[in-house]
Amino acid sequence: MKRTSKTVAELLGPRRGTVLSIPADATVHAALERLAKHDVGVLIVLDDGKPIGIFSERDLARKVELRGRTAKGTMVRDVMTPQVIYVTSEHTLDQCMVLMRADRVRHLVVVEDGRVAGMVSARDILVDAAAEAEKHIRGLEADRLVMTTNTGAY
């Protein structure tokens, strides 16, 4: 049985169009407040509405804390990760995993019609894969139950 991979659009579902972002000229402290408010670990960094980077908790730890900077005195643009890897809503989750592995990233920005439409994380894909596997296992269990209870008697 050939497994078909979901698309990014199917994964995002009702979250499609939801973009958690921060302006490039915001302070790291403001970014941390936004991360905490939404209980996420990554924000898309925007400059004039265009994505120019990603700010993550990892950026905070490595580029602020380890370098003796302060969150209130450091701008997001100075510590963000400038490499933004994009996918479209038509990309499959398998394609996303290949990109993530090849580029050693855990987040992909989703673009539709030249605009940011969301973000896909490795965790999103893992959670979806686990749910699909669980659904498949439940189906196999149901099939096995039917086979063991069907005695062939009329």
PDB file of C-alpha atoms in Angstrom:
ATOM      1  CA  MET A   1       0.000   0.000   0.000  1.00  0.00           C
ATOM      2  CA  LYS A   2       1.499   3.322  -1.108  1.00  0.00           C
ATOM      3  CA  ARG A   3       1.334   6.053   1.502  1.00  0.00           C
ATOM      4  CA  THR A   4       0.484   9.497   0.214  1.00  0.00           C
ATOM      5  CA  SER A   5       2.052  12.443   1.955  1.00  0.00           C
ATOM      6  CA  LYS A   6      -0.121  15.284   3.142  1.00  0.00           C
ATOM      7  CA  THR A   7       0.459  18.743   1.802  1.00  0.00           C
ATOM      8  CA  VAL A   8       1.465  21.732   3.875  1.00  0.00           C
ATOM      9  CA  ALA A   9      -2.033  23.176   3.267  1.00  0.00           C
ATOM     10  CA  GLU A  10      -3.616  20.055   4.752  1.00  0.00           C
ATOM     11  CA  LEU A  11      -1.299  20.165   7.750  1.00  0.00           C
ATOM     12  CA  LEU A  12      -1.900  23.840   8.460  1.00  0.00           C
ATOM     13  CA  GLY A  13      -5.660  23.511   8.065  1.00  0.00           C
ATOM     14  CA  PRO A  14      -7.364  26.290  10.036  1.00  0.00           C
ATOM     15  CA  ARG A  15      -3.981  27.727  11.105  1.00  0.00           C
ATOM     16  CA  ARG A  16      -3.339  28.692   7.484  1.00  0.00           C
ATOM     17  CA  GLY A  17      -2.757  32.420   7.334  1.00  0.00           C
ATOM     18  CA  THR A  18      -1.670  32.610  10.975  1.00  0.00           C
ATOM     19  CA  VAL A  19       1.760  34.206  11.094  1.00  0.00           C
ATOM     20  CA  LEU A  20       3.630  34.810  14.317  1.00  0.00           C
ATOM     21  CA  SER A  21       6.165  37.481  13.540  1.00  0.00           C
ATOM     22  CA  ILE A  22       8.243  40.302  14.976  1.00  0.00           C
ATOM     23  CA  PRO A  23       9.601  43.417  13.273  1.00  0.00           C
ATOM     24  CA  ALA A  24      13.347  43.384  12.633  1.00  0.00           C
ATOM     25  CA  ASP A  25      13.788  46.574  14.644  1.00  0.00           C
ATOM     26  CA  ALA A  26      12.082  45.179  17.774  1.00  0.00           C
ATOM     27  CA  THR A  27      14.125  44.328  20.844  1.00  0.00           C
ATOM     28  CA  VAL A  28      14.914  40.747  21.763  1.00  0.00           C
ATOM     29  CA  HIS A  29      12.924  41.379  24.950  1.00  0.00           C
ATOM     30  CA  ALA A  30       9.824  42.177  22.856  1.00  0.00           C
ATOM     31  CA  ALA A  31      10.419  39.002  20.857  1.00  0.00           C
ATOM     32  CA  LEU A  32      10.661  36.971  24.061  1.00  0.00           C
ATOM     33  CA  GLU A  33       7.393  38.439  25.299  1.00  0.00           C
ATOM     34  CA  ARG A  34       5.734  37.420  22.024  1.00  0.00           C
ATOM     35  CA  LEU A  35       7.227  33.908  22.196  1.00  0.00           C
ATOM     36  CA  ALA A  36       5.947  33.512  25.755  1.00  0.00           C
ATOM     37  CA  LYS A  37       2.506  34.933  24.972  1.00  0.00           C
ATOM     38  CA  HIS A  38       1.957  32.389  22.190  1.00  0.00           C
ATOM     39  CA  ASP A  39       3.945  29.551  23.808  1.00  0.00           C
ATOM     40  CA  VAL A  40       6.149  29.070  20.732  1.00  0.00           C
ATOM     41  CA  GLY A  41       9.893  28.958  20.176  1.00  0.00           C
ATOM     42  CA  VAL A  42      10.234  30.757  16.830  1.00  0.00           C
ATOM     43  CA  LEU A  43       9.072  33.963  15.160  1.00  0.00           C
ATOM     44  CA  ILE A  44       9.376  35.110  11.562  1.00  0.00           C
ATOM     45  CA  VAL A  45      11.322  38.384  11.391  1.00  0.00           C
ATOM     46  CA  LEU A  46       9.731  40.925   9.066  1.00  0.00           C
ATOM     47  CA  ASP A  47      11.076  44.088   7.492  1.00  0.00           C
ATOM     48  CA  ASP A  48       8.436  46.107   5.612  1.00  0.00           C
ATOM     49  CA  GLY A  49       6.217  43.014   5.679  1.00  0.00           C
ATOM     50  CA  LYS A  50       8.821  40.781   4.028  1.00  0.00           C
ATOM     51  CA  PRO A  51      10.472  37.876   5.856  1.00  0.00           C
ATOM     52  CA  ILE A  52      14.179  38.522   6.369  1.00  0.00           C
ATOM     53  CA  GLY A  53      14.967  36.002   9.073  1.00  0.00           C
ATOM     54  CA  ILE A  54      13.890  33.743  11.880  1.00  0.00           C
ATOM     55  CA  PHE A  55      14.273  34.488  15.584  1.00  0.00           C
ATOM     56  CA  SER A  56      14.355  31.499  17.907  1.00  0.00           C
ATOM     57  CA  GLU A  57      15.097  30.643  21.510  1.00  0.00           C
ATOM     58  CA  ARG A  58      18.346  29.200  20.170  1.00  0.00           C
ATOM     59  CA  ASP A  59      19.302  32.664  18.848  1.00  0.00           C
ATOM     60  CA  LEU A  60      18.638  34.060  22.314  1.00  0.00           C
ATOM     61  CA  ALA A  61      20.834  31.495  24.008  1.00  0.00           C
ATOM     62  CA  ARG A  62      23.732  31.585  21.563  1.00  0.00           C
ATOM     63  CA  LYS A  63      23.785  35.178  20.334  1.00  0.00           C
ATOM     64  CA  VAL A  64      22.520  37.109  23.330  1.00  0.00           C
ATOM     65  CA  GLU A  65      23.205  35.210  26.554  1.00  0.00           C
ATOM     66  CA  LEU A  66      26.531  33.630  25.575  1.00  0.00           C
ATOM     67  CA  ARG A  67      27.818  36.961  24.254  1.00  0.00           C
ATOM     68  CA  GLY A  68      26.868  38.918  27.364  1.00  0.00           C
ATOM     69  CA  ARG A  69      24.213  41.033  25.654  1.00  0.00           C
ATOM     70  CA  THR A  70      20.898  42.040  27.191  1.00  0.00           C
ATOM     71  CA  ALA A  71      17.480  41.266  25.761  1.00  0.00           C
ATOM     72  CA  LYS A  72      16.333  44.859  26.239  1.00  0.00           C
ATOM     73  CA  GLY A  73      19.436  46.333  24.601  1.00  0.00           C
ATOM     74  CA  THR A  74      19.681  44.019  21.598  1.00  0.00           C
ATOM     75  CA  MET A  75      17.723  44.315  18.376  1.00  0.00           C
ATOM     76  CA  VAL A  76      16.223  41.223  16.760  1.00  0.00           C
ATOM     77  CA  ARG A  77      17.918  42.019  13.424  1.00  0.00           C
ATOM     78  CA  ASP A  78      21.321  41.735  15.146  1.00  0.00           C
ATOM     79  CA  VAL A  79      20.806  38.176  16.400  1.00  0.00           C
ATOM     80  CA  MET A  80      18.230  36.564  14.082  1.00  0.00           C
ATOM     81  CA  THR A  81      19.065  33.709  11.753  1.00  0.00           C
ATOM     82  CA  PRO A  82      18.983  35.354   8.308  1.00  0.00           C
ATOM     83  CA  GLN A  83      18.511  32.165   6.268  1.00  0.00           C
ATOM     84  CA  VAL A  84      14.817  31.716   5.542  1.00  0.00           C
ATOM     85  CA  ILE A  85      13.821  28.528   3.763  1.00  0.00           C
ATOM     86  CA  TYR A  86      10.463  28.692   2.029  1.00  0.00           C
ATOM     87  CA  VAL A  87       7.878  26.148   0.946  1.00  0.00           C
ATOM     88  CA  THR A  88       4.464  26.557  -0.626  1.00  0.00           C
ATOM     89  CA  SER A  89       1.193  25.116   0.577  1.00  0.00           C
ATOM     90  CA  GLU A  90       1.456  22.531  -2.214  1.00  0.00           C
ATOM     91  CA  HIS A  91       4.690  21.019  -0.884  1.00  0.00           C
ATOM     92  CA  THR A  92       4.251  17.612   0.696  1.00  0.00           C
ATOM     93  CA  LEU A  93       5.332  16.874   4.241  1.00  0.00           C
ATOM     94  CA  ASP A  94       7.854  14.389   2.822  1.00  0.00           C
ATOM     95  CA  GLN A  95       9.387  17.206   0.755  1.00  0.00           C
ATOM     96  CA  CYS A  96       9.476  19.405   3.855  1.00  0.00           C
ATOM     97  CA  MET A  97      11.311  16.712   5.820  1.00  0.00           C
ATOM     98  CA  VAL A  98      13.898  16.394   3.045  1.00  0.00           C
ATOM     99  CA  LEU A  99      14.463  20.167   3.062  1.00  0.00           C
ATOM    100  CA  MET A 100      14.701  20.288   6.851  1.00  0.00           C
ATOM    101  CA  ARG A 101      17.234  17.478   6.932  1.00  0.00           C
ATOM    102  CA  ALA A 102      19.307  18.845   4.036  1.00  0.00           C
ATOM    103  CA  ASP A 103      19.418  22.392   5.396  1.00  0.00           C
ATOM    104  CA  ARG A 104      19.548  21.383   9.068  1.00  0.00           C
ATOM    105  CA  VAL A 105      16.569  23.527  10.039  1.00  0.00           C
ATOM    106  CA  ARG A 106      13.459  22.833  12.063  1.00  0.00           C
ATOM    107  CA  HIS A 107      11.146  25.485  10.617  1.00  0.00           C
ATOM    108  CA  LEU A 108      10.018  26.325   7.092  1.00  0.00           C
ATOM    109  CA  VAL A 109       8.183  29.508   6.159  1.00  0.00           C
ATOM    110  CA  VAL A 110       5.079  28.899   4.040  1.00  0.00           C
ATOM    111  CA  VAL A 111       4.511  31.378   1.205  1.00  0.00           C
ATOM    112  CA  GLU A 112       1.356  31.746  -0.883  1.00  0.00           C
ATOM    113  CA  ASP A 113       1.007  34.345  -3.629  1.00  0.00           C
ATOM    114  CA  GLY A 114       4.181  36.081  -2.474  1.00  0.00           C
ATOM    115  CA  ARG A 115       2.918  36.473   1.098  1.00  0.00           C
ATOM    116  CA  VAL A 116       3.813  34.611   4.267  1.00  0.00           C
ATOM    117  CA  ALA A 117       0.963  32.220   5.076  1.00  0.00           C
ATOM    118  CA  GLY A 118       2.422  30.431   8.075  1.00  0.00           C
ATOM    119  CA  MET A 119       5.191  28.199   9.274  1.00  0.00           C
ATOM    120  CA  VAL A 120       5.707  24.449   9.446  1.00  0.00           C
ATOM    121  CA  SER A 121       7.887  22.926  12.128  1.00  0.00           C
ATOM    122  CA  ALA A 122       9.533  19.540  12.404  1.00  0.00           C
ATOM    123  CA  ARG A 123       7.322  18.982  15.438  1.00  0.00           C
ATOM    124  CA  ASP A 124       4.173  19.655  13.375  1.00  0.00           C
ATOM    125  CA  ILE A 125       5.259  16.997  10.907  1.00  0.00           C
ATOM    126  CA  LEU A 126       6.223  14.523  13.644  1.00  0.00           C
ATOM    127  CA  VAL A 127       2.907  14.939  15.464  1.00  0.00           C
ATOM    128  CA  ASP A 128       1.018  14.439  12.199  1.00  0.00           C
ATOM    129  CA  ALA A 129       3.062  11.336  11.317  1.00  0.00           C
ATOM    130  CA  ALA A 130       2.416   9.860  14.771  1.00  0.00           C
ATOM    131  CA  ALA A 131      -1.327  10.500  14.441  1.00  0.00           C
ATOM    132  CA  GLU A 132      -1.377   8.852  11.000  1.00  0.00           C
ATOM    133  CA  ALA A 133       0.570   5.847  12.320  1.00  0.00           C
ATOM    134  CA  GLU A 134      -1.831   5.514  15.247  1.00  0.00           C
ATOM    135  CA  LYS A 135      -4.804   5.633  12.862  1.00  0.00           C
ATOM    136  CA  HIS A 136      -3.194   2.914  10.723  1.00  0.00           C
ATOM    137  CA  ILE A 137      -2.519   0.730  13.782  1.00  0.00           C
ATOM    138  CA  ARG A 138      -6.131   1.120  14.969  1.00  0.00           C
ATOM    139  CA  GLY A 139      -7.313   0.029  11.522  1.00  0.00           C
ATOM    140  CA  LEU A 140      -5.076  -3.044  11.632  1.00  0.00           C
ATOM    141  CA  GLU A 141      -6.334  -3.873  15.117  1.00  0.00           C
ATOM    142  CA  ALA A 142      -9.946  -3.587  13.932  1.00  0.00           C
ATOM    143  CA  ASP A 143      -9.213  -5.838  10.938  1.00  0.00           C
ATOM    144  CA  ARG A 144      -7.567  -8.399  13.218  1.00  0.00           C
ATOM    145  CA  LEU A 145     -10.540  -8.314  15.585  1.00  0.00           C
ATOM    146  CA  VAL A 146     -12.919  -8.948  12.694  1.00  0.00           C
ATOM    147  CA  MET A 147     -10.767 -11.848  11.445  1.00  0.00           C
ATOM    148  CA  THR A 148     -10.540 -13.499  14.870  1.00  0.00           C
ATOM    149  CA  THR A 149     -14.249 -13.113  15.661  1.00  0.00           C
ATOM    150  CA  ASN A 150     -15.488 -14.270  12.252  1.00  0.00           C
ATOM    151  CA  THR A 151     -15.863 -18.038  12.714  1.00  0.00           C
ATOM    152  CA  GLY A 152     -17.447 -18.582   9.357  1.00  0.00           C
ATOM    153  CA  ALA A 153     -20.637 -19.916  10.938  1.00  0.00           C
ATOM    154  CA  TYR A 154     -23.949 -18.889   9.432  1.00  0.00           C
TER     155      TYR A 154
END
